[in-house]
mmCIF file of N, CA and C in Angstrom:
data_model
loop_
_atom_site.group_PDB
_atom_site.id
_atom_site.type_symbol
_atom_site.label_atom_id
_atom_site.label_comp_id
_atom_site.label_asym_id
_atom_site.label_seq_id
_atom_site.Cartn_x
_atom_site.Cartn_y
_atom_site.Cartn_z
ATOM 1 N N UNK G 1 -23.070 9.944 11.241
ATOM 2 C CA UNK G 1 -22.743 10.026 9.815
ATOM 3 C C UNK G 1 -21.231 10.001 9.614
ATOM 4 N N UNK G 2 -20.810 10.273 10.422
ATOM 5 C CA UNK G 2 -19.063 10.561 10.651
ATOM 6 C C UNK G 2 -18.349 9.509 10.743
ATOM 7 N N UNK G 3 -19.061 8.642 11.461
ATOM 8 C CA UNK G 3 -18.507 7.084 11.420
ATOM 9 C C UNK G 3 -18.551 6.564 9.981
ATOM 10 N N UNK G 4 -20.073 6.355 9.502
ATOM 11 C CA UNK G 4 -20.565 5.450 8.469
ATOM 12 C C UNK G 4 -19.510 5.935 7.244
ATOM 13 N N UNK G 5 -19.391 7.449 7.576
ATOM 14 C CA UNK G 5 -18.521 7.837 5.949
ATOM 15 C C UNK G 5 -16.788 7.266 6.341
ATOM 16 N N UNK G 6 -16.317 6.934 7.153
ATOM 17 C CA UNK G 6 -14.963 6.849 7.551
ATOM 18 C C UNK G 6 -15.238 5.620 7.489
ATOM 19 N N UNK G 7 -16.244 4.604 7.637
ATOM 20 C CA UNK G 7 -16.204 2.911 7.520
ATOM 21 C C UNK G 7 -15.908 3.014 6.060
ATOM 22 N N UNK G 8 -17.287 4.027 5.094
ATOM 23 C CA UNK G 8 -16.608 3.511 3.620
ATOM 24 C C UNK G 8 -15.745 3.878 3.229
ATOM 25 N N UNK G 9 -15.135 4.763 3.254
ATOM 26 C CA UNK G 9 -13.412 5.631 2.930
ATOM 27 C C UNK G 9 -12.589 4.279 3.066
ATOM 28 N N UNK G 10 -12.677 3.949 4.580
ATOM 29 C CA UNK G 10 -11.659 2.700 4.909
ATOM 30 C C UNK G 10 -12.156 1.677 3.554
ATOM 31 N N UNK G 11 -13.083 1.229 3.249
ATOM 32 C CA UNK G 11 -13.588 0.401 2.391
ATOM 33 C C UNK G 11 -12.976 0.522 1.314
ATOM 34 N N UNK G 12 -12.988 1.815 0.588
ATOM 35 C CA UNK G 12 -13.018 2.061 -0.516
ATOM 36 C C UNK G 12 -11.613 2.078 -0.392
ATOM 37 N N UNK G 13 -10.875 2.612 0.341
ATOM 38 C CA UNK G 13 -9.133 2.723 0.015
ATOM 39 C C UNK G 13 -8.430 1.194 -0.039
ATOM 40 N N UNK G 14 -9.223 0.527 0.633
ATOM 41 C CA UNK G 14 -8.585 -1.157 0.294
ATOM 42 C C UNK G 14 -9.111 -1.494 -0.469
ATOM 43 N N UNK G 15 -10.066 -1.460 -1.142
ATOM 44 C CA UNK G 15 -10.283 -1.513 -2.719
ATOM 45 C C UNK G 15 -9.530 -1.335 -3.455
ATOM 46 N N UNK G 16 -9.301 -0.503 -3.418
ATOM 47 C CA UNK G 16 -8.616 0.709 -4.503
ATOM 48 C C UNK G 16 -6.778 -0.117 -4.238
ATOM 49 N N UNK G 17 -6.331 -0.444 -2.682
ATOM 50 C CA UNK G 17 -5.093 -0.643 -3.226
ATOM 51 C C UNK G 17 -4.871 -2.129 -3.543
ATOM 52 N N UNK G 18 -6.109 -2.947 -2.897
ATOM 53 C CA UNK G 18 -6.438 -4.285 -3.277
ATOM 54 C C UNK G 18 -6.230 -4.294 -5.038
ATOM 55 N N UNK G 19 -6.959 -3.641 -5.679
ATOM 56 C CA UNK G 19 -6.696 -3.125 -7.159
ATOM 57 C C UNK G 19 -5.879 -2.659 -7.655
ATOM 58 N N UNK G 20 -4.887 -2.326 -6.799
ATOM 59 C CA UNK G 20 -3.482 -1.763 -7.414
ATOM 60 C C UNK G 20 -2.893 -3.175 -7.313
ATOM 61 N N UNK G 21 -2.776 -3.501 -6.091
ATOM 62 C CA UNK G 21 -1.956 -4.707 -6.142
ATOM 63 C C UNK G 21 -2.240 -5.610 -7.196
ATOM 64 N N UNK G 22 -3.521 -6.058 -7.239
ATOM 65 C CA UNK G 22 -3.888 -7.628 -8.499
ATOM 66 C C UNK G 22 -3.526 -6.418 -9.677
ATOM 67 N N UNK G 23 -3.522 -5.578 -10.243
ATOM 68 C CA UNK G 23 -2.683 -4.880 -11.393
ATOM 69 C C UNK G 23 -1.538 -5.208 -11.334
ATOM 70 N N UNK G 24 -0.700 -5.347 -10.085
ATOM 71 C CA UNK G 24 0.679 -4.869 -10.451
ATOM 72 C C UNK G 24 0.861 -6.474 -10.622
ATOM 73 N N UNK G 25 0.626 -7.518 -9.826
ATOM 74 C CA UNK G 25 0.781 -8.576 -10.350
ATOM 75 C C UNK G 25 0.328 -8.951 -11.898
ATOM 76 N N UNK G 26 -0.783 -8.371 -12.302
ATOM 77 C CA UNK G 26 -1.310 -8.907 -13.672
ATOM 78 C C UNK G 26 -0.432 -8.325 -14.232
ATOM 79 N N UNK G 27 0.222 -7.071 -14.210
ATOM 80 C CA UNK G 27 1.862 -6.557 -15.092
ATOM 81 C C UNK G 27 2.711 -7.438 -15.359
ATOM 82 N N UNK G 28 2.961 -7.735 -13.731
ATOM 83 C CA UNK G 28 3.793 -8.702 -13.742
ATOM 84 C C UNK G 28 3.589 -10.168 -14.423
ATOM 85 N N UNK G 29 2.938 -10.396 -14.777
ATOM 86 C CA UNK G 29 2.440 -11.713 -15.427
ATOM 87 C C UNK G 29 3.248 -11.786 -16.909
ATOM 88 N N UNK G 30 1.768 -10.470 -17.465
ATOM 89 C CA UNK G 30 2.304 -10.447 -18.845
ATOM 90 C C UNK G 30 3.281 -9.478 -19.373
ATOM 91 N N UNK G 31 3.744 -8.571 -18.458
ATOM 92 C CA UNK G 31 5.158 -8.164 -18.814
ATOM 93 C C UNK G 31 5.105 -7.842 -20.139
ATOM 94 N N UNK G 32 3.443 -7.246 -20.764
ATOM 95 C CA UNK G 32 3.603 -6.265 -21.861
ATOM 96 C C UNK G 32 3.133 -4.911 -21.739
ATOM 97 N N UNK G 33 2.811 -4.483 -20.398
ATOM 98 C CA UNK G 33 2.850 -2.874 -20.545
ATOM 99 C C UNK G 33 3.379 -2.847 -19.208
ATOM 100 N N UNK G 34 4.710 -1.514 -19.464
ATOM 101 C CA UNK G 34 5.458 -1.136 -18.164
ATOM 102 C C UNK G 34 5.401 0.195 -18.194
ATOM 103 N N UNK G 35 4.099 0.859 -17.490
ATOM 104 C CA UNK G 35 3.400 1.750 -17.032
ATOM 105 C C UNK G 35 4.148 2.231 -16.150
ATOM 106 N N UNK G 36 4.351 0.888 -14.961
ATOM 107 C CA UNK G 36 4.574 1.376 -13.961
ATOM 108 C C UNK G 36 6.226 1.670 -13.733
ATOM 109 N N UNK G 37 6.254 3.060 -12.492
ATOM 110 C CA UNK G 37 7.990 3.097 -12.389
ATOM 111 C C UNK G 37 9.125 1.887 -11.701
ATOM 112 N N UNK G 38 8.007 1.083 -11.216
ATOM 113 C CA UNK G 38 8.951 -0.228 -10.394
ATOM 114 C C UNK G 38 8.384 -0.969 -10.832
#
């Protein structure tokens, strides 16, 4: 069980920054909300 939950953690955290990233580009696109500090 220790494995299977640490495969999805790994899963889920590249999700999650996979999803930060295509955000920070879609910011960057339309450059009408600056949420972010960089």
């Amino acid at each position: 069980k220790k494995i299977s939950l640490a495969i999805i953690t790994k899963m889920t955290l590249t999700q999650v920054s996979t999803w930060f990233a295509n955000a920070r580009r879609r910011l960057k696109k339309e450059n009408k909300m600056t949420w972010a500090p960089r």
